[in-house]
Amino acid sequence: MKRMLITGASGMLGACLVKLWSNKYNIFATSRSSFSGNTAKNYKIFDLKSENYGKLIEWAHPEIIIHCAAITNVDYCEENPKKAMIINGESVRKLIDSAPNAKLIFISTDAVFPCQTHLTNENFPTGPENNYGRSKEYGESFIKNSLKNSCIVRTTIVGKNINTYKQGFVEWIINSIKRGNHITLFNDVFFTPISIWHLADELEWIINNDVPKILHVSGSEITTKYEFAYRLCKKMGLDTLLTKSGNIGDVKFKAKRAKD
C-alpha cells in the first residue's frame, strides 16, 4: 500500500479520509491535538506553526500528502493574519521542501478570488479580499512555482464531523432546529457545495492520475445558504418553519465575505 500523510486529521475532511481510506493506504495522520473519533493507526500530534517538518516526513515517509490542515475561521484569520499566513501558507512550502518526492494535494478555497466574481474557472486571476483568502493564496503560490507533481484543489465542502468536539455548518443547522431555535441564513450568498464523501472520490482520482496544478472541485448545482438549510431540514423531517431568510449585508463581520 502507498504511504500517505494526512494533515488536519481532526477536521471534517481529514477525519473522513482517514476513516474511508484506512484499508487502501498506509495512512499517517496528524492534527494539533488528540480528538474523539480518531481512527488512524499511525497518529502524531503536530503543530504546523512550530514543529520540525523534516522529522514529520522521516516518520511518515509519504508518497502522497493530503494537506487538509488549516485555520478556516475567516474572522479569526482577519484578527490573526500572521498566524494564518504561517498555518495556511508557509506550511505548504515546508511540506514541499521536506518531502520533494511526494505528491502533494493542497486543499484550498474559493476565497482566493475577489468577492464579486461569479463561477470562476481555474485560470481566473486570484485577488482575495480577506486574510483567510490571502493566506490560502500564499500557500497556493508555492505549488504554482514548484516543479513537483502537486495539485491545488479549490473546493467548498459540507458534511458531518467525525470529531464530536467540532461543529460545522451542517451540524449547526441540525442541532439548532432540533433544539427549536430559529436560524437565519443568507439568501444572497451562493455556493456550490460538495459532500466530503464525494470529494474523497475526486481526491482519489487525483491521486491516481496526472492532473493540472489547479482544479476546482465542486457540487453540481448552485444554491444559497438559506436554500441549502431549508432542503436539508426538509429531507431530515425537521421543522422548515424555523429557517429564516436574511441578507449578508445585515450582519457585521470582521472579514469581508463573498456573495458568490
PDB file of N, CA and C in Angstrom, residues 158-258:
ATOM      1  N   VAL A 158     -19.237  20.270   2.511  1.00  0.00           N
ATOM      2  CA  VAL A 158     -20.253  20.162   3.558  1.00  0.00           C
ATOM      3  C   VAL A 158     -20.278  18.711   4.030  1.00  0.00           C
ATOM      4  N   GLY A 159     -20.697  18.524   5.253  1.00  0.00           N
ATOM      5  CA  GLY A 159     -20.762  17.179   5.808  1.00  0.00           C
ATOM      6  C   GLY A 159     -20.812  17.235   7.319  1.00  0.00           C
ATOM      7  N   LYS A 160     -20.779  16.068   7.933  1.00  0.00           N
ATOM      8  CA  LYS A 160     -20.805  15.981   9.388  1.00  0.00           C
ATOM      9  C   LYS A 160     -19.433  15.572   9.899  1.00  0.00           C
ATOM     10  N   ASN A 161     -19.055  16.148  11.024  1.00  0.00           N
ATOM     11  CA  ASN A 161     -17.758  15.868  11.626  1.00  0.00           C
ATOM     12  C   ASN A 161     -17.747  14.527  12.342  1.00  0.00           C
ATOM     13  N   ILE A 162     -16.694  13.745  12.100  1.00  0.00           N
ATOM     14  CA  ILE A 162     -16.456  12.542  12.893  1.00  0.00           C
ATOM     15  C   ILE A 162     -15.988  12.937  14.282  1.00  0.00           C
ATOM     16  N   ASN A 163     -15.194  14.002  14.344  1.00  0.00           N
ATOM     17  CA  ASN A 163     -14.736  14.554  15.617  1.00  0.00           C
ATOM     18  C   ASN A 163     -15.918  15.212  16.319  1.00  0.00           C
ATOM     19  N   THR A 164     -16.377  14.616  17.408  1.00  0.00           N
ATOM     20  CA  THR A 164     -17.592  15.087  18.076  1.00  0.00           C
ATOM     21  C   THR A 164     -17.418  16.428  18.775  1.00  0.00           C
ATOM     22  N   TYR A 165     -16.170  16.891  18.912  1.00  0.00           N
ATOM     23  CA  TYR A 165     -15.931  18.179  19.556  1.00  0.00           C
ATOM     24  C   TYR A 165     -16.011  19.341  18.571  1.00  0.00           C
ATOM     25  N   LYS A 166     -16.200  19.034  17.303  1.00  0.00           N
ATOM     26  CA  LYS A 166     -16.289  20.083  16.295  1.00  0.00           C
ATOM     27  C   LYS A 166     -17.697  20.144  15.717  1.00  0.00           C
ATOM     28  N   GLN A 167     -18.140  21.364  15.437  1.00  0.00           N
ATOM     29  CA  GLN A 167     -19.454  21.557  14.835  1.00  0.00           C
ATOM     30  C   GLN A 167     -19.301  22.395  13.577  1.00  0.00           C
ATOM     31  N   GLY A 168     -19.681  21.826  12.458  1.00  0.00           N
ATOM     32  CA  GLY A 168     -19.629  22.535  11.194  1.00  0.00           C
ATOM     33  C   GLY A 168     -20.987  23.115  10.830  1.00  0.00           C
ATOM     34  N   PHE A 169     -21.092  23.571   9.598  1.00  0.00           N
ATOM     35  CA  PHE A 169     -22.302  24.219   9.105  1.00  0.00           C
ATOM     36  C   PHE A 169     -23.514  23.291   9.191  1.00  0.00           C
ATOM     37  N   VAL A 170     -23.342  22.053   8.757  1.00  0.00           N
ATOM     38  CA  VAL A 170     -24.451  21.096   8.759  1.00  0.00           C
ATOM     39  C   VAL A 170     -24.905  20.785  10.177  1.00  0.00           C
ATOM     40  N   GLU A 171     -23.933  20.529  11.077  1.00  0.00           N
ATOM     41  CA  GLU A 171     -24.308  20.228  12.473  1.00  0.00           C
ATOM     42  C   GLU A 171     -25.012  21.407  13.124  1.00  0.00           C
ATOM     43  N   TRP A 172     -24.528  22.608  12.818  1.00  0.00           N
ATOM     44  CA  TRP A 172     -25.149  23.799  13.399  1.00  0.00           C
ATOM     45  C   TRP A 172     -26.615  23.908  12.982  1.00  0.00           C
ATOM     46  N   ILE A 173     -26.896  23.666  11.717  1.00  0.00           N
ATOM     47  CA  ILE A 173     -28.281  23.714  11.241  1.00  0.00           C
ATOM     48  C   ILE A 173     -29.127  22.667  11.954  1.00  0.00           C
ATOM     49  N   ILE A 174     -28.676  21.422  11.927  1.00  0.00           N
ATOM     50  CA  ILE A 174     -29.450  20.316  12.501  1.00  0.00           C
ATOM     51  C   ILE A 174     -29.668  20.505  13.995  1.00  0.00           C
ATOM     52  N   ASN A 175     -28.595  20.808  14.717  1.00  0.00           N
ATOM     53  CA  ASN A 175     -28.698  20.946  16.173  1.00  0.00           C
ATOM     54  C   ASN A 175     -29.576  22.123  16.571  1.00  0.00           C
ATOM     55  N   SER A 176     -29.468  23.219  15.841  1.00  0.00           N
ATOM     56  CA  SER A 176     -30.290  24.394  16.150  1.00  0.00           C
ATOM     57  C   SER A 176     -31.768  24.088  15.969  1.00  0.00           C
ATOM     58  N   ILE A 177     -32.117  23.466  14.857  1.00  0.00           N
ATOM     59  CA  ILE A 177     -33.521  23.158  14.576  1.00  0.00           C
ATOM     60  C   ILE A 177     -34.058  22.122  15.563  1.00  0.00           C
ATOM     61  N   LYS A 178     -33.246  21.131  15.906  1.00  0.00           N
ATOM     62  CA  LYS A 178     -33.688  20.120  16.874  1.00  0.00           C
ATOM     63  C   LYS A 178     -33.955  20.727  18.245  1.00  0.00           C
ATOM     64  N   ARG A 179     -33.234  21.804  18.565  1.00  0.00           N
ATOM     65  CA  ARG A 179     -33.465  22.492  19.846  1.00  0.00           C
ATOM     66  C   ARG A 179     -34.631  23.463  19.767  1.00  0.00           C
ATOM     67  N   GLY A 180     -35.214  23.607  18.586  1.00  0.00           N
ATOM     68  CA  GLY A 180     -36.348  24.509  18.422  1.00  0.00           C
ATOM     69  C   GLY A 180     -35.961  25.953  18.209  1.00  0.00           C
ATOM     70  N   ASN A 181     -34.706  26.188  17.842  1.00  0.00           N
ATOM     71  CA  ASN A 181     -34.225  27.555  17.638  1.00  0.00           C
ATOM     72  C   ASN A 181     -34.457  28.014  16.204  1.00  0.00           C
ATOM     73  N   HIS A 182     -34.872  29.265  16.064  1.00  0.00           N
ATOM     74  CA  HIS A 182     -34.942  29.854  14.734  1.00  0.00           C
ATOM     75  C   HIS A 182     -33.527  30.176  14.256  1.00  0.00           C
ATOM     76  N   ILE A 183     -33.255  29.918  12.986  1.00  0.00           N
ATOM     77  CA  ILE A 183     -31.952  30.263  12.422  1.00  0.00           C
ATOM     78  C   ILE A 183     -32.162  31.087  11.160  1.00  0.00           C
ATOM     79  N   THR A 184     -31.302  32.078  10.977  1.00  0.00           N
ATOM     80  CA  THR A 184     -31.363  32.935   9.796  1.00  0.00           C
ATOM     81  C   THR A 184     -30.175  32.641   8.904  1.00  0.00           C
ATOM     82  N   LEU A 185     -30.456  32.369   7.648  1.00  0.00           N
ATOM     83  CA  LEU A 185     -29.401  32.062   6.680  1.00  0.00           C
ATOM     84  C   LEU A 185     -29.537  32.982   5.478  1.00  0.00           C
ATOM     85  N   PHE A 186     -28.422  33.251   4.839  1.00  0.00           N
ATOM     86  CA  PHE A 186     -28.390  34.253   3.779  1.00  0.00           C
ATOM     87  C   PHE A 186     -29.001  33.724   2.482  1.00  0.00           C
ATOM     88  N   ASN A 187     -29.903  34.525   1.914  1.00  0.00           N
ATOM     89  CA  ASN A 187     -30.494  34.170   0.623  1.00  0.00           C
ATOM     90  C   ASN A 187     -29.779  34.859  -0.533  1.00  0.00           C
ATOM     91  N   ASP A 188     -28.717  35.605  -0.195  1.00  0.00           N
ATOM     92  CA  ASP A 188     -27.955  36.295  -1.233  1.00  0.00           C
ATOM     93  C   ASP A 188     -26.488  35.853  -1.255  1.00  0.00           C
ATOM     94  N   VAL A 189     -26.198  34.725  -0.611  1.00  0.00           N
ATOM     95  CA  VAL A 189     -24.856  34.140  -0.646  1.00  0.00           C
ATOM     96  C   VAL A 189     -24.954  32.792  -1.345  1.00  0.00           C
ATOM     97  N   PHE A 190     -24.294  32.664  -2.483  1.00  0.00           N
ATOM     98  CA  PHE A 190     -24.395  31.462  -3.307  1.00  0.00           C
ATOM     99  C   PHE A 190     -23.117  30.627  -3.189  1.00  0.00           C
ATOM    100  N   PHE A 191     -23.273  29.308  -3.230  1.00  0.00           N
ATOM    101  CA  PHE A 191     -22.114  28.422  -3.227  1.00  0.00           C
ATOM    102  C   PHE A 191     -22.456  27.119  -3.934  1.00  0.00           C
ATOM    103  N   THR A 192     -21.429  26.343  -4.248  1.00  0.00           N
ATOM    104  CA  THR A 192     -21.606  25.056  -4.934  1.00  0.00           C
ATOM    105  C   THR A 192     -20.987  23.966  -4.057  1.00  0.00           C
ATOM    106  N   PRO A 193     -21.660  23.598  -2.989  1.00  0.00           N
ATOM    107  CA  PRO A 193     -21.058  22.674  -2.013  1.00  0.00           C
ATOM    108  C   PRO A 193     -20.930  21.254  -2.551  1.00  0.00           C
ATOM    109  N   ILE A 194     -19.913  20.562  -2.054  1.00  0.00           N
ATOM    110  CA  ILE A 194     -19.727  19.148  -2.357  1.00  0.00           C
ATOM    111  C   ILE A 194     -19.577  18.407  -1.038  1.00  0.00           C
ATOM    112  N   SER A 195     -20.178  17.241  -0.928  1.00  0.00           N
ATOM    113  CA  SER A 195     -20.078  16.476   0.311  1.00  0.00           C
ATOM    114  C   SER A 195     -18.657  15.945   0.477  1.00  0.00           C
ATOM    115  N   ILE A 196     -18.243  15.754   1.714  1.00  0.00           N
ATOM    116  CA  ILE A 196     -16.894  15.247   1.977  1.00  0.00           C
ATOM    117  C   ILE A 196     -16.690  13.877   1.345  1.00  0.00           C
ATOM    118  N   TRP A 197     -17.744  13.072   1.268  1.00  0.00           N
ATOM    119  CA  TRP A 197     -17.619  11.726   0.697  1.00  0.00           C
ATOM    120  C   TRP A 197     -17.402  11.795  -0.806  1.00  0.00           C
ATOM    121  N   HIS A 198     -18.114  12.687  -1.480  1.00  0.00           N
ATOM    122  CA  HIS A 198     -17.914  12.854  -2.918  1.00  0.00           C
ATOM    123  C   HIS A 198     -16.551  13.468  -3.217  1.00  0.00           C
ATOM    124  N   LEU A 199     -16.132  14.399  -2.360  1.00  0.00           N
ATOM    125  CA  LEU A 199     -14.806  14.978  -2.559  1.00  0.00           C
ATOM    126  C   LEU A 199     -13.727  13.914  -2.391  1.00  0.00           C
ATOM    127  N   ALA A 200     -13.926  13.011  -1.452  1.00  0.00           N
ATOM    128  CA  ALA A 200     -12.962  11.920  -1.254  1.00  0.00           C
ATOM    129  C   ALA A 200     -12.790  11.110  -2.539  1.00  0.00           C
ATOM    130  N   ASP A 201     -13.887  10.838  -3.234  1.00  0.00           N
ATOM    131  CA  ASP A 201     -13.809  10.107  -4.509  1.00  0.00           C
ATOM    132  C   ASP A 201     -12.985  10.887  -5.534  1.00  0.00           C
ATOM    133  N   GLU A 202     -13.219  12.200  -5.591  1.00  0.00           N
ATOM    134  CA  GLU A 202     -12.484  13.033  -6.544  1.00  0.00           C
ATOM    135  C   GLU A 202     -10.999  13.094  -6.186  1.00  0.00           C
ATOM    136  N   LEU A 203     -10.701  13.164  -4.892  1.00  0.00           N
ATOM    137  CA  LEU A 203      -9.302  13.207  -4.465  1.00  0.00           C
ATOM    138  C   LEU A 203      -8.574  11.916  -4.814  1.00  0.00           C
ATOM    139  N   GLU A 204      -9.279  10.797  -4.710  1.00  0.00           N
ATOM    140  CA  GLU A 204      -8.640   9.527  -5.051  1.00  0.00           C
ATOM    141  C   GLU A 204      -8.325   9.471  -6.548  1.00  0.00           C
ATOM    142  N   TRP A 205      -9.197  10.036  -7.349  1.00  0.00           N
ATOM    143  CA  TRP A 205      -8.917  10.104  -8.785  1.00  0.00           C
ATOM    144  C   TRP A 205      -7.695  10.981  -9.043  1.00  0.00           C
ATOM    145  N   ILE A 206      -7.600  12.092  -8.332  1.00  0.00           N
ATOM    146  CA  ILE A 206      -6.456  12.998  -8.478  1.00  0.00           C
ATOM    147  C   ILE A 206      -5.164  12.298  -8.071  1.00  0.00           C
ATOM    148  N   ILE A 207      -5.226  11.515  -7.002  1.00  0.00           N
ATOM    149  CA  ILE A 207      -4.053  10.779  -6.527  1.00  0.00           C
ATOM    150  C   ILE A 207      -3.507   9.861  -7.615  1.00  0.00           C
ATOM    151  N   ASN A 208      -4.400   9.220  -8.333  1.00  0.00           N
ATOM    152  CA  ASN A 208      -4.004   8.158  -9.263  1.00  0.00           C
ATOM    153  C   ASN A 208      -3.864   8.607 -10.714  1.00  0.00           C
ATOM    154  N   ASN A 209      -3.935   9.914 -10.935  1.00  0.00           N
ATOM    155  CA  ASN A 209      -3.823  10.422 -12.300  1.00  0.00           C
ATOM    156  C   ASN A 209      -2.936  11.665 -12.352  1.00  0.00           C
ATOM    157  N   ASP A 210      -2.406  11.931 -13.542  1.00  0.00           N
ATOM    158  CA  ASP A 210      -1.687  13.180 -13.770  1.00  0.00           C
ATOM    159  C   ASP A 210      -2.717  14.277 -14.012  1.00  0.00           C
ATOM    160  N   VAL A 211      -2.639  15.329 -13.230  1.00  0.00           N
ATOM    161  CA  VAL A 211      -3.660  16.375 -13.284  1.00  0.00           C
ATOM    162  C   VAL A 211      -2.995  17.747 -13.373  1.00  0.00           C
ATOM    163  N   PRO A 212      -3.754  18.773 -13.776  1.00  0.00           N
ATOM    164  CA  PRO A 212      -3.217  20.137 -13.758  1.00  0.00           C
ATOM    165  C   PRO A 212      -2.877  20.572 -12.330  1.00  0.00           C
ATOM    166  N   LYS A 213      -2.126  21.652 -12.223  1.00  0.00           N
ATOM    167  CA  LYS A 213      -1.725  22.130 -10.901  1.00  0.00           C
ATOM    168  C   LYS A 213      -2.897  22.700 -10.104  1.00  0.00           C
ATOM    169  N   ILE A 214      -3.940  23.140 -10.791  1.00  0.00           N
ATOM    170  CA  ILE A 214      -5.100  23.720 -10.109  1.00  0.00           C
ATOM    171  C   ILE A 214      -6.362  23.041 -10.611  1.00  0.00           C
ATOM    172  N   LEU A 215      -7.214  22.606  -9.678  1.00  0.00           N
ATOM    173  CA  LEU A 215      -8.511  22.030 -10.021  1.00  0.00           C
ATOM    174  C   LEU A 215      -9.593  22.628  -9.131  1.00  0.00           C
ATOM    175  N   HIS A 216     -10.722  22.962  -9.728  1.00  0.00           N
ATOM    176  CA  HIS A 216     -11.902  23.355  -8.965  1.00  0.00           C
ATOM    177  C   HIS A 216     -12.796  22.129  -8.843  1.00  0.00           C
ATOM    178  N   VAL A 217     -13.084  21.724  -7.619  1.00  0.00           N
ATOM    179  CA  VAL A 217     -13.902  20.531  -7.379  1.00  0.00           C
ATOM    180  C   VAL A 217     -15.112  20.958  -6.564  1.00  0.00           C
ATOM    181  N   SER A 218     -16.291  20.870  -7.161  1.00  0.00           N
ATOM    182  CA  SER A 218     -17.495  21.381  -6.506  1.00  0.00           C
ATOM    183  C   SER A 218     -18.674  20.461  -6.751  1.00  0.00           C
ATOM    184  N   GLY A 219     -19.786  20.808  -6.120  1.00  0.00           N
ATOM    185  CA  GLY A 219     -21.024  20.101  -6.372  1.00  0.00           C
ATOM    186  C   GLY A 219     -21.594  20.485  -7.727  1.00  0.00           C
ATOM    187  N   SER A 220     -22.696  19.857  -8.084  1.00  0.00           N
ATOM    188  CA  SER A 220     -23.246  20.031  -9.433  1.00  0.00           C
ATOM    189  C   SER A 220     -24.230  21.187  -9.547  1.00  0.00           C
ATOM    190  N   GLU A 221     -24.627  21.790  -8.433  1.00  0.00           N
ATOM    191  CA  GLU A 221     -25.598  22.873  -8.531  1.00  0.00           C
ATOM    192  C   GLU A 221     -25.260  24.030  -7.600  1.00  0.00           C
ATOM    193  N   ILE A 222     -25.706  25.212  -8.005  1.00  0.00           N
ATOM    194  CA  ILE A 222     -25.523  26.417  -7.206  1.00  0.00           C
ATOM    195  C   ILE A 222     -26.735  26.582  -6.297  1.00  0.00           C
ATOM    196  N   THR A 223     -26.489  26.942  -5.051  1.00  0.00           N
ATOM    197  CA  THR A 223     -27.583  27.154  -4.114  1.00  0.00           C
ATOM    198  C   THR A 223     -27.212  28.269  -3.152  1.00  0.00           C
ATOM    199  N   THR A 224     -28.193  28.805  -2.456  1.00  0.00           N
ATOM    200  CA  THR A 224     -27.909  29.777  -1.400  1.00  0.00           C
ATOM    201  C   THR A 224     -27.777  29.043  -0.075  1.00  0.00           C
ATOM    202  N   LYS A 225     -27.189  29.713   0.904  1.00  0.00           N
ATOM    203  CA  LYS A 225     -27.069  29.109   2.231  1.00  0.00           C
ATOM    204  C   LYS A 225     -28.464  28.824   2.807  1.00  0.00           C
ATOM    205  N   TYR A 226     -29.396  29.733   2.547  1.00  0.00           N
ATOM    206  CA  TYR A 226     -30.761  29.528   3.043  1.00  0.00           C
ATOM    207  C   TYR A 226     -31.416  28.328   2.378  1.00  0.00           C
ATOM    208  N   GLU A 227     -31.326  28.248   1.061  1.00  0.00           N
ATOM    209  CA  GLU A 227     -31.958  27.135   0.343  1.00  0.00           C
ATOM    210  C   GLU A 227     -31.352  25.798   0.766  1.00  0.00           C
ATOM    211  N   PHE A 228     -30.043  25.784   0.967  1.00  0.00           N
ATOM    212  CA  PHE A 228     -29.372  24.562   1.408  1.00  0.00           C
ATOM    213  C   PHE A 228     -29.935  24.105   2.751  1.00  0.00           C
ATOM    214  N   ALA A 229     -30.048  25.031   3.695  1.00  0.00           N
ATOM    215  CA  ALA A 229     -30.551  24.681   5.027  1.00  0.00           C
ATOM    216  C   ALA A 229     -32.004  24.223   4.966  1.00  0.00           C
ATOM    217  N   TYR A 230     -32.807  24.914   4.170  1.00  0.00           N
ATOM    218  CA  TYR A 230     -34.227  24.555   4.042  1.00  0.00           C
ATOM    219  C   TYR A 230     -34.369  23.137   3.487  1.00  0.00           C
ATOM    220  N   ARG A 231     -33.630  22.828   2.434  1.00  0.00           N
ATOM    221  CA  ARG A 231     -33.726  21.499   1.815  1.00  0.00           C
ATOM    222  C   ARG A 231     -33.178  20.408   2.727  1.00  0.00           C
ATOM    223  N   LEU A 232     -32.128  20.727   3.482  1.00  0.00           N
ATOM    224  CA  LEU A 232     -31.580  19.763   4.432  1.00  0.00           C
ATOM    225  C   LEU A 232     -32.608  19.426   5.506  1.00  0.00           C
ATOM    226  N   CYS A 233     -33.248  20.455   6.063  1.00  0.00           N
ATOM    227  CA  CYS A 233     -34.258  20.234   7.100  1.00  0.00           C
ATOM    228  C   CYS A 233     -35.445  19.443   6.556  1.00  0.00           C
ATOM    229  N   LYS A 234     -35.862  19.770   5.348  1.00  0.00           N
ATOM    230  CA  LYS A 234     -36.989  19.062   4.739  1.00  0.00           C
ATOM    231  C   LYS A 234     -36.661  17.594   4.538  1.00  0.00           C
ATOM    232  N   LYS A 235     -35.444  17.313   4.073  1.00  0.00           N
ATOM    233  CA  LYS A 235     -35.033  15.931   3.831  1.00  0.00           C
ATOM    234  C   LYS A 235     -34.968  15.135   5.128  1.00  0.00           C
ATOM    235  N   MET A 236     -34.584  15.804   6.226  1.00  0.00           N
ATOM    236  CA  MET A 236     -34.436  15.120   7.505  1.00  0.00           C
ATOM    237  C   MET A 236     -35.705  15.142   8.344  1.00  0.00           C
ATOM    238  N   GLY A 237     -36.771  15.719   7.803  1.00  0.00           N
ATOM    239  CA  GLY A 237     -38.028  15.767   8.533  1.00  0.00           C
ATOM    240  C   GLY A 237     -38.027  16.757   9.676  1.00  0.00           C
ATOM    241  N   LEU A 238     -37.186  17.787   9.584  1.00  0.00           N
ATOM    242  CA  LEU A 238     -37.119  18.815  10.621  1.00  0.00           C
ATOM    243  C   LEU A 238     -38.018  19.986  10.248  1.00  0.00           C
ATOM    244  N   ASP A 239     -38.318  20.829  11.213  1.00  0.00           N
ATOM    245  CA  ASP A 239     -39.257  21.929  11.031  1.00  0.00           C
ATOM    246  C   ASP A 239     -38.646  23.027  10.156  1.00  0.00           C
ATOM    247  N   THR A 240     -39.074  23.108   8.919  1.00  0.00           N
ATOM    248  CA  THR A 240     -38.522  24.106   7.999  1.00  0.00           C
ATOM    249  C   THR A 240     -38.972  25.523   8.352  1.00  0.00           C
ATOM    250  N   LEU A 241     -40.036  25.648   9.143  1.00  0.00           N
ATOM    251  CA  LEU A 241     -40.519  26.976   9.524  1.00  0.00           C
ATOM    252  C   LEU A 241     -39.540  27.697  10.443  1.00  0.00           C
ATOM    253  N   LEU A 242     -38.603  26.940  11.010  1.00  0.00           N
ATOM    254  CA  LEU A 242     -37.601  27.558  11.889  1.00  0.00           C
ATOM    255  C   LEU A 242     -36.439  28.157  11.105  1.00  0.00           C
ATOM    256  N   THR A 243     -36.397  27.925   9.794  1.00  0.00           N
ATOM    257  CA  THR A 243     -35.351  28.523   8.957  1.00  0.00           C
ATOM    258  C   THR A 243     -35.858  29.844   8.396  1.00  0.00           C
ATOM    259  N   LYS A 244     -35.095  30.886   8.583  1.00  0.00           N
ATOM    260  CA  LYS A 244     -35.467  32.220   8.124  1.00  0.00           C
ATOM    261  C   LYS A 244     -34.466  32.722   7.088  1.00  0.00           C
ATOM    262  N   SER A 245     -34.969  33.520   6.166  1.00  0.00           N
ATOM    263  CA  SER A 245     -34.142  34.065   5.099  1.00  0.00           C
ATOM    264  C   SER A 245     -33.641  35.453   5.479  1.00  0.00           C
ATOM    265  N   GLY A 246     -32.341  35.702   5.254  1.00  0.00           N
ATOM    266  CA  GLY A 246     -31.766  37.001   5.568  1.00  0.00           C
ATOM    267  C   GLY A 246     -30.735  37.423   4.538  1.00  0.00           C
ATOM    268  N   ASN A 247     -30.182  38.609   4.714  1.00  0.00           N
ATOM    269  CA  ASN A 247     -29.178  39.155   3.802  1.00  0.00           C
ATOM    270  C   ASN A 247     -27.842  39.313   4.515  1.00  0.00           C
ATOM    271  N   ILE A 248     -26.757  39.031   3.813  1.00  0.00           N
ATOM    272  CA  ILE A 248     -25.439  39.116   4.428  1.00  0.00           C
ATOM    273  C   ILE A 248     -25.095  40.548   4.839  1.00  0.00           C
ATOM    274  N   GLY A 249     -25.668  41.527   4.138  1.00  0.00           N
ATOM    275  CA  GLY A 249     -25.403  42.920   4.473  1.00  0.00           C
ATOM    276  C   GLY A 249     -25.948  43.338   5.823  1.00  0.00           C
ATOM    277  N   ASP A 250     -26.853  42.543   6.381  1.00  0.00           N
ATOM    278  CA  ASP A 250     -27.439  42.871   7.679  1.00  0.00           C
ATOM    279  C   ASP A 250     -26.552  42.452   8.846  1.00  0.00           C
ATOM    280  N   VAL A 251     -25.484  41.720   8.559  1.00  0.00           N
ATOM    281  CA  VAL A 251     -24.594  41.213   9.613  1.00  0.00           C
ATOM    282  C   VAL A 251     -23.214  41.838   9.446  1.00  0.00           C
ATOM    283  N   LYS A 252     -22.655  42.311  10.546  1.00  0.00           N
ATOM    284  CA  LYS A 252     -21.318  42.904  10.515  1.00  0.00           C
ATOM    285  C   LYS A 252     -20.277  41.856  10.888  1.00  0.00           C
ATOM    286  N   PHE A 253     -19.484  41.452   9.918  1.00  0.00           N
ATOM    287  CA  PHE A 253     -18.383  40.525  10.148  1.00  0.00           C
ATOM    288  C   PHE A 253     -17.073  41.301  10.217  1.00  0.00           C
ATOM    289  N   LYS A 254     -16.096  40.709  10.855  1.00  0.00           N
ATOM    290  CA  LYS A 254     -14.769  41.334  10.896  1.00  0.00           C
ATOM    291  C   LYS A 254     -14.104  41.271   9.524  1.00  0.00           C
ATOM    292  N   ALA A 255     -14.334  40.174   8.812  1.00  0.00           N
ATOM    293  CA  ALA A 255     -13.713  39.979   7.500  1.00  0.00           C
ATOM    294  C   ALA A 255     -14.748  40.133   6.393  1.00  0.00           C
ATOM    295  N   LYS A 256     -14.316  40.682   5.270  1.00  0.00           N
ATOM    296  CA  LYS A 256     -15.188  40.797   4.108  1.00  0.00           C
ATOM    297  C   LYS A 256     -15.463  39.414   3.542  1.00  0.00           C
ATOM    298  N   ARG A 257     -16.701  39.180   3.132  1.00  0.00           N
ATOM    299  CA  ARG A 257     -17.099  37.881   2.602  1.00  0.00           C
ATOM    300  C   ARG A 257     -17.729  38.021   1.225  1.00  0.00           C
ATOM    301  N   ALA A 258     -17.535  36.990   0.425  1.00  0.00           N
ATOM    302  CA  ALA A 258     -18.095  36.985  -0.922  1.00  0.00           C
ATOM    303  C   ALA A 258     -19.558  36.578  -0.890  1.00  0.00           C
TER     304      ALA A 258
END
